[in-house]
Coordinates of C-alpha atoms and ligand atoms in Angstrom, one line a residue:
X644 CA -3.7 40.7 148.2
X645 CA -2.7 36.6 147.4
X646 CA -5.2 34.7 145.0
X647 CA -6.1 32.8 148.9
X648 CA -6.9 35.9 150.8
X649 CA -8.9 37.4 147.9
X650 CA -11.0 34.2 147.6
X651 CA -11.5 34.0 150.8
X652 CA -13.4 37.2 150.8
X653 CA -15.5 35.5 148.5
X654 CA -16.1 32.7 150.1
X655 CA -17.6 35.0 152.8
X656 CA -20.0 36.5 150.8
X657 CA -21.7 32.8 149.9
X658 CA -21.6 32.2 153.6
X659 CA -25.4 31.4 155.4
X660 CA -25.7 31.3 158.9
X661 CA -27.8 28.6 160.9
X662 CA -29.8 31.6 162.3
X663 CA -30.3 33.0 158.5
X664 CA -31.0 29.3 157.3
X665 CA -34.0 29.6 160.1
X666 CA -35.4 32.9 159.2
X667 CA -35.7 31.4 155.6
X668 CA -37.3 28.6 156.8
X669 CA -39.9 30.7 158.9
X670 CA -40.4 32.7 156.1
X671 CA -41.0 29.2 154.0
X672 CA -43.8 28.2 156.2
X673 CA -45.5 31.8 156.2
X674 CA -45.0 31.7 151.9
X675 CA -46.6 28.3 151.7
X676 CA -49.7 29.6 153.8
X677 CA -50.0 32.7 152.2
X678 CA -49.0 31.2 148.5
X679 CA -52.5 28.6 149.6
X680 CA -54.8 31.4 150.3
X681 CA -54.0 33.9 147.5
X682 CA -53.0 33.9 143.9
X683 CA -49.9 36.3 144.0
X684 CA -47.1 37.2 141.1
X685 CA -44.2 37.3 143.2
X686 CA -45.0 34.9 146.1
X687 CA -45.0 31.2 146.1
X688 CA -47.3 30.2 143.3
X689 CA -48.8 27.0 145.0
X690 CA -50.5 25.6 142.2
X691 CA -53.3 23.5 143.2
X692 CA -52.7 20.0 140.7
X693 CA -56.4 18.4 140.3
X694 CA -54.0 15.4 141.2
X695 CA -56.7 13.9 144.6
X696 CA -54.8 10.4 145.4
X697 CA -51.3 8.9 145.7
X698 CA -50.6 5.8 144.1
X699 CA -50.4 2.9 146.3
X700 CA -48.2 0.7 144.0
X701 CA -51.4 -1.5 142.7
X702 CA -51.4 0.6 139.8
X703 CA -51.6 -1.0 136.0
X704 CA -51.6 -0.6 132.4
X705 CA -49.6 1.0 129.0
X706 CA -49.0 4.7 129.4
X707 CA -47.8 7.6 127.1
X708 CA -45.6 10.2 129.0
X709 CA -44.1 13.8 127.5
X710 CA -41.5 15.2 129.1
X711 CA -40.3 18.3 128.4
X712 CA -37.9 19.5 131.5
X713 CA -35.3 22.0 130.6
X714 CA -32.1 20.7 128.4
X715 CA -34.1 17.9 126.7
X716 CA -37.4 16.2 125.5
X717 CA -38.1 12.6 125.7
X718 CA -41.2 10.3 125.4
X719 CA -41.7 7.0 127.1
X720 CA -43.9 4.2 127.3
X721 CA -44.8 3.1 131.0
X722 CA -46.2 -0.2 131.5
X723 CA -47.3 -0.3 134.9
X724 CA -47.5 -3.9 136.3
X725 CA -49.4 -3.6 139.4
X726 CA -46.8 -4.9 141.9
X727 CA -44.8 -1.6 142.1
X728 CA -42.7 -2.5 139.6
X729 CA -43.0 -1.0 135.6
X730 CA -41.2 -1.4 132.5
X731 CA -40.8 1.7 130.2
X732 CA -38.8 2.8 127.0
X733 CA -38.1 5.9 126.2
X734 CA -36.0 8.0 123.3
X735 CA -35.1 11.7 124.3
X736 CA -33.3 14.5 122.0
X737 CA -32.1 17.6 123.1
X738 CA -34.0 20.7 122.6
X739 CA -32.9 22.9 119.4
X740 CA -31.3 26.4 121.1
X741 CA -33.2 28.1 118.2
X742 CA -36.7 26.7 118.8
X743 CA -36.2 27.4 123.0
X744 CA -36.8 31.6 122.1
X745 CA -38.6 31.0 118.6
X746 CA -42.5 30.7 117.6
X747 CA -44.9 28.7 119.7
X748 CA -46.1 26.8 116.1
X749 CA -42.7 25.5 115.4
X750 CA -41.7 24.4 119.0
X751 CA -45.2 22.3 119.2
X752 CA -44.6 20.7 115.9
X753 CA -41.3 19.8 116.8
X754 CA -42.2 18.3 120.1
X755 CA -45.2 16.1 117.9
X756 CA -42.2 15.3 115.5
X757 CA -40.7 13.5 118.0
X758 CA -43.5 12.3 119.7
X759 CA -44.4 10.9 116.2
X760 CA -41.0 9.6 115.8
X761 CA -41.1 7.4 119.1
X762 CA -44.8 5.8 118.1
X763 CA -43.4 5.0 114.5
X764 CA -40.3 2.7 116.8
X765 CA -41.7 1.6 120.0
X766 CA -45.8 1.2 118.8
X767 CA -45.8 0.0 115.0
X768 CA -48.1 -2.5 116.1
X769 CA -50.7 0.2 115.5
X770 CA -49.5 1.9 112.5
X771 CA -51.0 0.4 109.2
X772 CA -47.8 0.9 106.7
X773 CA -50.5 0.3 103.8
X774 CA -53.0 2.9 104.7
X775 CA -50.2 5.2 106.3
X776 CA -52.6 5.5 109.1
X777 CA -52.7 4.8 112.7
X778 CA -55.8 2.2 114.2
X779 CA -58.2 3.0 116.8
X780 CA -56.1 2.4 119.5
X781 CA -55.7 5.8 121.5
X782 CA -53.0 5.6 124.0
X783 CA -53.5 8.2 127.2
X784 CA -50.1 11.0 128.1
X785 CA -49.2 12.6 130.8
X786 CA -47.2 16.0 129.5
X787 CA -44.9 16.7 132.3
X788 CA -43.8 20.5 131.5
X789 CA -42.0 21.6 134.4
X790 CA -42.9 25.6 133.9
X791 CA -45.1 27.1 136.3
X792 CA -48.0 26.7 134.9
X793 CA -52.1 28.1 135.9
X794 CA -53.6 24.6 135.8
X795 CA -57.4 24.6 135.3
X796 CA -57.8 20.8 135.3
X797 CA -56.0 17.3 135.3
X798 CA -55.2 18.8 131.5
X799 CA -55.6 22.4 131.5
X800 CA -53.2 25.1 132.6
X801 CA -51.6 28.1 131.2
X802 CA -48.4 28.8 131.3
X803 CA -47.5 31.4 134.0
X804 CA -43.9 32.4 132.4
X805 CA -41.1 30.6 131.2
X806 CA -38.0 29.6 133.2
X807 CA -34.5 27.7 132.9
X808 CA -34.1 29.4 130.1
X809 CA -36.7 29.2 128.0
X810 CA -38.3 32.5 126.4
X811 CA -41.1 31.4 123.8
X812 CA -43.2 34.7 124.0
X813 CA -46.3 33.9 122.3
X814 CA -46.9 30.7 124.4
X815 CA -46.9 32.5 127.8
X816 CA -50.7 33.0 128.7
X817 CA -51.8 29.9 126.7
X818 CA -52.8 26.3 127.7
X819 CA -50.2 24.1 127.0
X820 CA -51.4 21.0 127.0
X821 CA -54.4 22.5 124.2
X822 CA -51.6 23.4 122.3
X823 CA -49.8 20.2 121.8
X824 CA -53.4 18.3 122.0
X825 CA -53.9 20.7 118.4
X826 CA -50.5 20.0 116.8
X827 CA -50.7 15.8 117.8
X828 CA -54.5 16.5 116.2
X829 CA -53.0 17.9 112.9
X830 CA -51.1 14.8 112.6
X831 CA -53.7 12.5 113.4
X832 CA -51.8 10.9 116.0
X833 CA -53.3 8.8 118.5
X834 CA -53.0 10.4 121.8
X835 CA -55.4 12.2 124.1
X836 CA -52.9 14.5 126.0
X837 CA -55.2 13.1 129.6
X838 CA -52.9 14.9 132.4
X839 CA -50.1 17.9 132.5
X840 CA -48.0 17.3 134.5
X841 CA -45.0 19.0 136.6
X842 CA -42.0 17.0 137.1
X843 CA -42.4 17.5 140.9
X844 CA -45.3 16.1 141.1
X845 CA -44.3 13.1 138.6
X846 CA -41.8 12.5 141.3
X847 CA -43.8 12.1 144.2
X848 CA -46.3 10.2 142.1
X849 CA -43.6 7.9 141.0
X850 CA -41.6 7.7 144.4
X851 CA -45.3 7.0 146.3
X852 CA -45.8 3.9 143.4
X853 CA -42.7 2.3 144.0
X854 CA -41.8 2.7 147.3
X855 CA -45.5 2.3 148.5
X856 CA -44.2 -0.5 150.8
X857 CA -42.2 1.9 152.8
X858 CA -44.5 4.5 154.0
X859 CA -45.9 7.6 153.0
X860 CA -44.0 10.0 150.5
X861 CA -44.1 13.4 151.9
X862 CA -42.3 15.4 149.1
X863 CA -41.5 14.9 145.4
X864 CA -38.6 17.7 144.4
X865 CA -36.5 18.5 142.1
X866 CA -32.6 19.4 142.3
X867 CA -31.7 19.3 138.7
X868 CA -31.6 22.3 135.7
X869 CA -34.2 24.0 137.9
X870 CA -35.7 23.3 141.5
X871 CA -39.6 22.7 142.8
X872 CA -41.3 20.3 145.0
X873 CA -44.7 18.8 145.4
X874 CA -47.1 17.3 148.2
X875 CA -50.7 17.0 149.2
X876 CA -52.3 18.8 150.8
X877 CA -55.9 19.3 152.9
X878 CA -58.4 20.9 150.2
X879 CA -59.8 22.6 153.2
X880 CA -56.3 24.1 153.6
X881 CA -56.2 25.6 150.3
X882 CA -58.6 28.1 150.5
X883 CA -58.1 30.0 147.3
X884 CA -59.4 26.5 145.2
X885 CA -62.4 27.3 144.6
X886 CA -64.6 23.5 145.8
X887 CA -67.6 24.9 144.8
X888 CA -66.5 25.2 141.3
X889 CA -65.8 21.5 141.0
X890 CA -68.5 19.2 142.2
X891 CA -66.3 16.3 140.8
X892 CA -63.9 16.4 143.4
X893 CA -64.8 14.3 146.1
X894 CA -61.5 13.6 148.0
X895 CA -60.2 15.3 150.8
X896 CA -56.5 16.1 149.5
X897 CA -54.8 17.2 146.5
X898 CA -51.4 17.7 145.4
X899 CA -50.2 21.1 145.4
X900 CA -47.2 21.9 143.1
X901 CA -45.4 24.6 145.5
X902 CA -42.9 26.3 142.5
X903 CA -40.6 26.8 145.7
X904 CA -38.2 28.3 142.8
X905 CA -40.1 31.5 143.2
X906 CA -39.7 31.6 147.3
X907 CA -39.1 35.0 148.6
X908 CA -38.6 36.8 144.6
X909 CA -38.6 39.9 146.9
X910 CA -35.2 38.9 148.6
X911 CA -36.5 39.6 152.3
X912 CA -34.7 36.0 154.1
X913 CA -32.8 34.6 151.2
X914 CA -29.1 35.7 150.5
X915 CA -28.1 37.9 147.7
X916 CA -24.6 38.8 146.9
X917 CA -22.8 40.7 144.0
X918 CA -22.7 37.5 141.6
X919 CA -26.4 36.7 142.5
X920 CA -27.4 40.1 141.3
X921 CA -25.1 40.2 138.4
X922 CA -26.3 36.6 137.4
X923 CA -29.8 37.4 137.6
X924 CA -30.1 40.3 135.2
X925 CA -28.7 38.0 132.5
X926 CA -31.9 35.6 132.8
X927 CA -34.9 35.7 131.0
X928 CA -36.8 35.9 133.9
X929 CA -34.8 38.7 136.6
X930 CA -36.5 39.0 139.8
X931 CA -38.9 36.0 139.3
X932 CA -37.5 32.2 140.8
X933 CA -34.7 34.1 142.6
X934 CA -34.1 31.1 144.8
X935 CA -33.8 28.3 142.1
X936 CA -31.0 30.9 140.7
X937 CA -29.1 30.3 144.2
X938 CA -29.8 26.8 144.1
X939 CA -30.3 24.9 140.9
X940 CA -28.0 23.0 138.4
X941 CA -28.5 25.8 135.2
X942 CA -27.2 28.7 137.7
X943 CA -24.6 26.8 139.8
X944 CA -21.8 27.0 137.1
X945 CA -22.8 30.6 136.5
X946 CA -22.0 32.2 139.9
X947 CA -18.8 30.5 139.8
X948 CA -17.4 31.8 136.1
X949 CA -18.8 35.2 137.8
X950 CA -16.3 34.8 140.9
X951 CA -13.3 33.8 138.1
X952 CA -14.1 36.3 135.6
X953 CA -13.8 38.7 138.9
X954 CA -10.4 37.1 140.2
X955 CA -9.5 37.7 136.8
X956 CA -10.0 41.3 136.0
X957 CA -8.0 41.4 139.6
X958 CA -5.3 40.0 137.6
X959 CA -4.8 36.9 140.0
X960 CA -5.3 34.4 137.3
X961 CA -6.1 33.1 134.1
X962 CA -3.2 35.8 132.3
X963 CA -2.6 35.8 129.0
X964 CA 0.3 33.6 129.8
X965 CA -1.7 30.9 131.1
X966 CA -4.1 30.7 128.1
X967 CA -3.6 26.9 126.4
X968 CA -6.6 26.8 124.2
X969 CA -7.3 30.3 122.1
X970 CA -10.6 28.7 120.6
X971 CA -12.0 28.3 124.3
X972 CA -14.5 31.5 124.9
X973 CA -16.4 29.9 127.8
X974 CA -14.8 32.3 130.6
X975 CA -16.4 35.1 128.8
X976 CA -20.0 33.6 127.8
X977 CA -22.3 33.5 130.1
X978 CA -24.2 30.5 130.8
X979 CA -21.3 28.3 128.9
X980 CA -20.6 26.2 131.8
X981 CA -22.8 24.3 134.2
X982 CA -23.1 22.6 137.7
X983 CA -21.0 19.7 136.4
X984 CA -18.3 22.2 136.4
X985 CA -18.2 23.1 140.3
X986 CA -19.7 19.9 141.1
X987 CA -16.1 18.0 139.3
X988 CA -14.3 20.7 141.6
X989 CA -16.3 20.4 144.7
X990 CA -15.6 16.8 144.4
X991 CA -11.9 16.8 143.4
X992 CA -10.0 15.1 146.7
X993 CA -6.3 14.9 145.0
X994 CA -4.1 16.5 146.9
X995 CA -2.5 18.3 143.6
X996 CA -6.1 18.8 142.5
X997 CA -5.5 17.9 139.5
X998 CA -9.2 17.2 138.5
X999 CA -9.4 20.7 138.8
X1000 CA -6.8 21.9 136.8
X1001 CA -7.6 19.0 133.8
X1002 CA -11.1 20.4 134.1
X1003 CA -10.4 24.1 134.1
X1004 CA -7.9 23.7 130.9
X1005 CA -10.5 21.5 129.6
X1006 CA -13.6 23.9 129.8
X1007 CA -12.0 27.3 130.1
X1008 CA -8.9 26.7 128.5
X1009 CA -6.5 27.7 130.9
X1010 CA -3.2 26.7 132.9
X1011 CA -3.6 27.3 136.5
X1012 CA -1.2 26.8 139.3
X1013 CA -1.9 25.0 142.6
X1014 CA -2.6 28.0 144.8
X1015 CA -4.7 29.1 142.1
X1016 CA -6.8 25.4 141.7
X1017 CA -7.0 25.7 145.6
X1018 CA -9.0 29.2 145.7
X1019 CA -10.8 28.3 142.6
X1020 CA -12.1 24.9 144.9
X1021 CA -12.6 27.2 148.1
X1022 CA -15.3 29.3 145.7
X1023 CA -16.7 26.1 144.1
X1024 CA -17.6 24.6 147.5
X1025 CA -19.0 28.0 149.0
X1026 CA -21.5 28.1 146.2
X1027 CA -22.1 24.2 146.5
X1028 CA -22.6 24.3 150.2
X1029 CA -24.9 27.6 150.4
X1030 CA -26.9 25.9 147.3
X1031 CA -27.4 22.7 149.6
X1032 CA -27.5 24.1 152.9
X1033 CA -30.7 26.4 151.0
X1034 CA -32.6 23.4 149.6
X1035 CA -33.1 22.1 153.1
X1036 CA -35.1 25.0 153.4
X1037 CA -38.1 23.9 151.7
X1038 CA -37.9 20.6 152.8
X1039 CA -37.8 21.6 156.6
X1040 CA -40.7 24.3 155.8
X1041 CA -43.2 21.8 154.5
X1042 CA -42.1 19.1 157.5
X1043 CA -43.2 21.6 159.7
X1044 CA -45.9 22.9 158.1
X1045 CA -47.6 19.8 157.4
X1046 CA -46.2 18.9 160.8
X1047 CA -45.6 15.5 159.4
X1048 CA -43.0 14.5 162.2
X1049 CA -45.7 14.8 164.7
X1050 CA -49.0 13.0 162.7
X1051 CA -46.7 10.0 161.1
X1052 CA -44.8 7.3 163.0
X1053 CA -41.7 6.0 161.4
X1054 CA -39.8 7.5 158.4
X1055 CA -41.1 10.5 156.4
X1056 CA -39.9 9.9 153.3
X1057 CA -38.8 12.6 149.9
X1058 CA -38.1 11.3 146.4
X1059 CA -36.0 13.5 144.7
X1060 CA -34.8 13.8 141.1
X1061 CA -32.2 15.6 139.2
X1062 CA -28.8 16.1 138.2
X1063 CA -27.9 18.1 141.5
X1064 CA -29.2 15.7 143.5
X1065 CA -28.0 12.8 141.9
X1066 CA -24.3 13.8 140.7
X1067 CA -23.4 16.9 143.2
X1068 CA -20.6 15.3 146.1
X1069 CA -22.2 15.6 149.5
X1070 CA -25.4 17.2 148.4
X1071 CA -27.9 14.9 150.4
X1072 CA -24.8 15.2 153.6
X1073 CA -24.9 19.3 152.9
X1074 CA -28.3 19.2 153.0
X1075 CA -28.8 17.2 156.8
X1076 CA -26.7 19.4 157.9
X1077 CA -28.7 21.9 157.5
X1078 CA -31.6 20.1 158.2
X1079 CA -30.5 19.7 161.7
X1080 CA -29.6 23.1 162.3
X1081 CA -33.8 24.2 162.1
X1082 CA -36.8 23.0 164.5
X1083 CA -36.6 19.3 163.1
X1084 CA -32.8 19.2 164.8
X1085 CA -32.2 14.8 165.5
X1086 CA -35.3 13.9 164.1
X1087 CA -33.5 14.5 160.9
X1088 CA -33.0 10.8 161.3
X1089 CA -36.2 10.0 160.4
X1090 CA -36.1 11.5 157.0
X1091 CA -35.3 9.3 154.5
X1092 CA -34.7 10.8 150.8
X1093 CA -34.4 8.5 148.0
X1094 CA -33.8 9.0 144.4
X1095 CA -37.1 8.6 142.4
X1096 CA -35.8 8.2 139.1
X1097 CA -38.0 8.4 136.0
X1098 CA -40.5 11.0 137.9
X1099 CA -41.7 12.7 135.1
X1100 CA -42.4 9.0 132.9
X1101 CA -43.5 7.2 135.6
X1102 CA -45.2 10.3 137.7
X1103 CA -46.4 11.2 134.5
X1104 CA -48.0 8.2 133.5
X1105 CA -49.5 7.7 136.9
X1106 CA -51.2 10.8 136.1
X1107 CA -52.5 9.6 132.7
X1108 CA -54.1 6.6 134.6
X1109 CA -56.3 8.6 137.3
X1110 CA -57.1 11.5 134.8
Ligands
GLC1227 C1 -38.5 25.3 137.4 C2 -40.0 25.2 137.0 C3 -40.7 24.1 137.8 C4 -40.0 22.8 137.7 C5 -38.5 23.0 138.2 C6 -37.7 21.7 138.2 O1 -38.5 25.7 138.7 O2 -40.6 26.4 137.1 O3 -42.0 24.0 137.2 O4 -40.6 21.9 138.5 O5 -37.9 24.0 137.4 O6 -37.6 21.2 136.9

């Protein structure tokens, strides 16, 4: 069989029908409802926020924000001036390998390190060299930690289980946002850890405070390292929060962080293939967020060095002929490559595609011949196109279920965030498509989705200010 035929086969396999695409998306709608009345371990989580308004852009004031999201850690300073508009610095450091699966101690000292770090640059106006002490100025965070995550209150939650990843054991089952509060304590820092966070919701926070101008923000999501959305809900809707229990709560909605990541763990609607399979007994996490691992930026790259390592063992490329760089192992580790690498080949439009084959010698380490590049492109955009066409399933599920197209005039509008959204060609295109193939069909018009960049400072500080 040619290297063409045999990927096309493959290509098949990552193929999702409009009427699959709408079975998913009626199974969305019954997950969300069922995910609002029960607390379940392999349905949709639906994690009520303690989040009970949306920013209407009037906001103000200096905010600390945490954000721990997958790859990296960064802290920021939000001042928010009021008008919709804010100002905010930041610093941000990759996350040591070693600490991501170590002790719970070392990671939360290493986190107030930083956090540390970033007062000592961007605050010194409250640090008294002489004394070596910090003055009574105590400056409110939000800690976005995009994990799922049991919240209890605007700064209580225990962490469900890791993901993207991540596999600290000892910090599964404890509140995270007590745990950094402790290690910023032993350093006599001066910051009340006031809100936690998810990046999801950060987004929508964010999105609603700058864009407050242009109408209601439906959805805050995520297409980056991992995938989630957020948006608010009727309390009366959610009837496993328990009202009762919280006298304090006086509105009528709250935000509800959906960890969509875990839709349908038990593979009923979504599609699973060979690779998907394969890929998910490598994680930390198998059977658990099985759509984010069809979807989402850390599993992307994945399913594709999967597909080569198979066209390899078939012997229809990468020989030992073709190897260039001997020191390259990344065909053979797992997890060595990530969305960038099908999204530069998804994208590549020369008619040599000779993107591809600079970024296949370049990452792999191989020489590759056209009709090669070509089949290795054909598998890239399969994977690409059933990972967009997939996210519109969440977004058309909470349209309908919040049946926002009928209640709101005018646009309803989704910030988004994330590498996937932000860098992969065609993704928001993909994802229309889609879009118009469920029960919204042309009213997919009236969606609008905009980048909210800075969700999880901005969100996060938002958050901060109504805790
Ligand atoms: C993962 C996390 C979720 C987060 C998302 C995007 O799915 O479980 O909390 O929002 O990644 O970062």
């Amino acid at each position: 069989m040619s290297i063409a035929e045999r990927a096309q086969q493959i290509v098949k396999e990552f193929e999702l029908t409009p009427e699959q695409l709408n079975a998913c998306v009626d199974h969305f709608i019954w997950a969300t409802e069922h995910g609002l009345r029960h607390h379940t371990d392999l349905g949709m989580p639906m994690i009520p926020t303690y989040v009970t308004s949306i920013p209407t852009g009037k906001e103000k004031g200096t905010f600390l924000a945490a954000d721990l999201g997958g790859t990296n850690f960064r802290v920021c300073s939000v001042n928010l001036h009021g008008d919709s508009t804010y100002a905010l610095v930041h610093n941000k450091w990759p996350v040591p390998r070693e600490l991501m699966s170590g002790k719970c101690d070392d990671f939360m000292g290493w986190l107030t390190d930083r956090l540390e770090e970033f007062l000592k640059e961007h605050h010194s106006e409250h640090y008294s060299q002489e004394n070596c002490q910090w003055g009574d100025h105590l400056f409110k965070m939000g800690f976005t930690f995009s994990f799922p995550v049991d919240q209890t209150g605007m700064n209580r939650g225990t962490l469900i289980r890791w993901t993207k990843g991540f596999d600290i054991k000892d910090a599964v089952g404890k509140d995270v946002c007590q745990l950094f509060q402790s290690a910023i304590n032993k350093r006599k820092l001066p910051v009340f850890v006031a809100a936690l966070v998810n990046d999801t919701v950060g987004t929508l926070m964010s999105r609603s405070y700058t864009k407050a101008e242009e109408g209601r923000t439906l959805i805050g999501c995520i297409f980056g390292t991992g995938t989630n959305g957020a948006y608010s809900e009727k309390i009366k809707a959610i009837p496993k929060f328990n009202i009762v229990a919280h006298p304090e709560i006086t509105s009528k909605i709250m935000v509800i962080n959906t960890e969509w990541g875990s839709f349908d763990n038990r593979l009923k609607f979504i599609p699973s293939n060979r690779f998907d399979q394969e890929l998910n007994l490598h994680t930390p996490n198998p059977g658990y967020h099985m759509f984010e691992k069809r979807i989402s930026g850390m599993f992307l790259g994945e399913l594709l060095r999967l597909c080569l390592v198979e066209l390899q063992k078939d012997g229809l490329l990468f020989g030992a002929a073709d190897r260039i760089d001997k020191t390259i192992n990344a065909l053979e580790t797992p997890w060595s490559v990530d969305s960038s690498f099908p999204s530069k080949i998804h994208g590549d439009t020369t008619t040599e595609l000779l993107g591809t084959e600079s970024i296949v010698r370049q990452l792999l380490g191989y020489a590759t011949t056209l009709e090669q590049r070509k089949a290795i492109q054909a598998i890239a955009k399969a994977i690409g196109r059933r990972g967009a066409h997939l996210s519109a399933v969440p977004l058309a599920g909470l349209i309908l279920h919040t049946h926002a197209l009928e209640k709101f005039e005018g646009n309803i509008d989704i910030g988004a965030d994330g590498s996937v959204v932000e860098f992969y060609p065609h993704h928001e295109e993909m994802i229309r498509e889609a879009l118009r193939w469920t029960k919204i069909g042309d009213q997919e018009n009236r969606i609008t989705i905009g980048l909210a960049r800075d969700g999880s400072g901005v969100g996060a500080a938002l958050c901060a200010l109504v805790a």
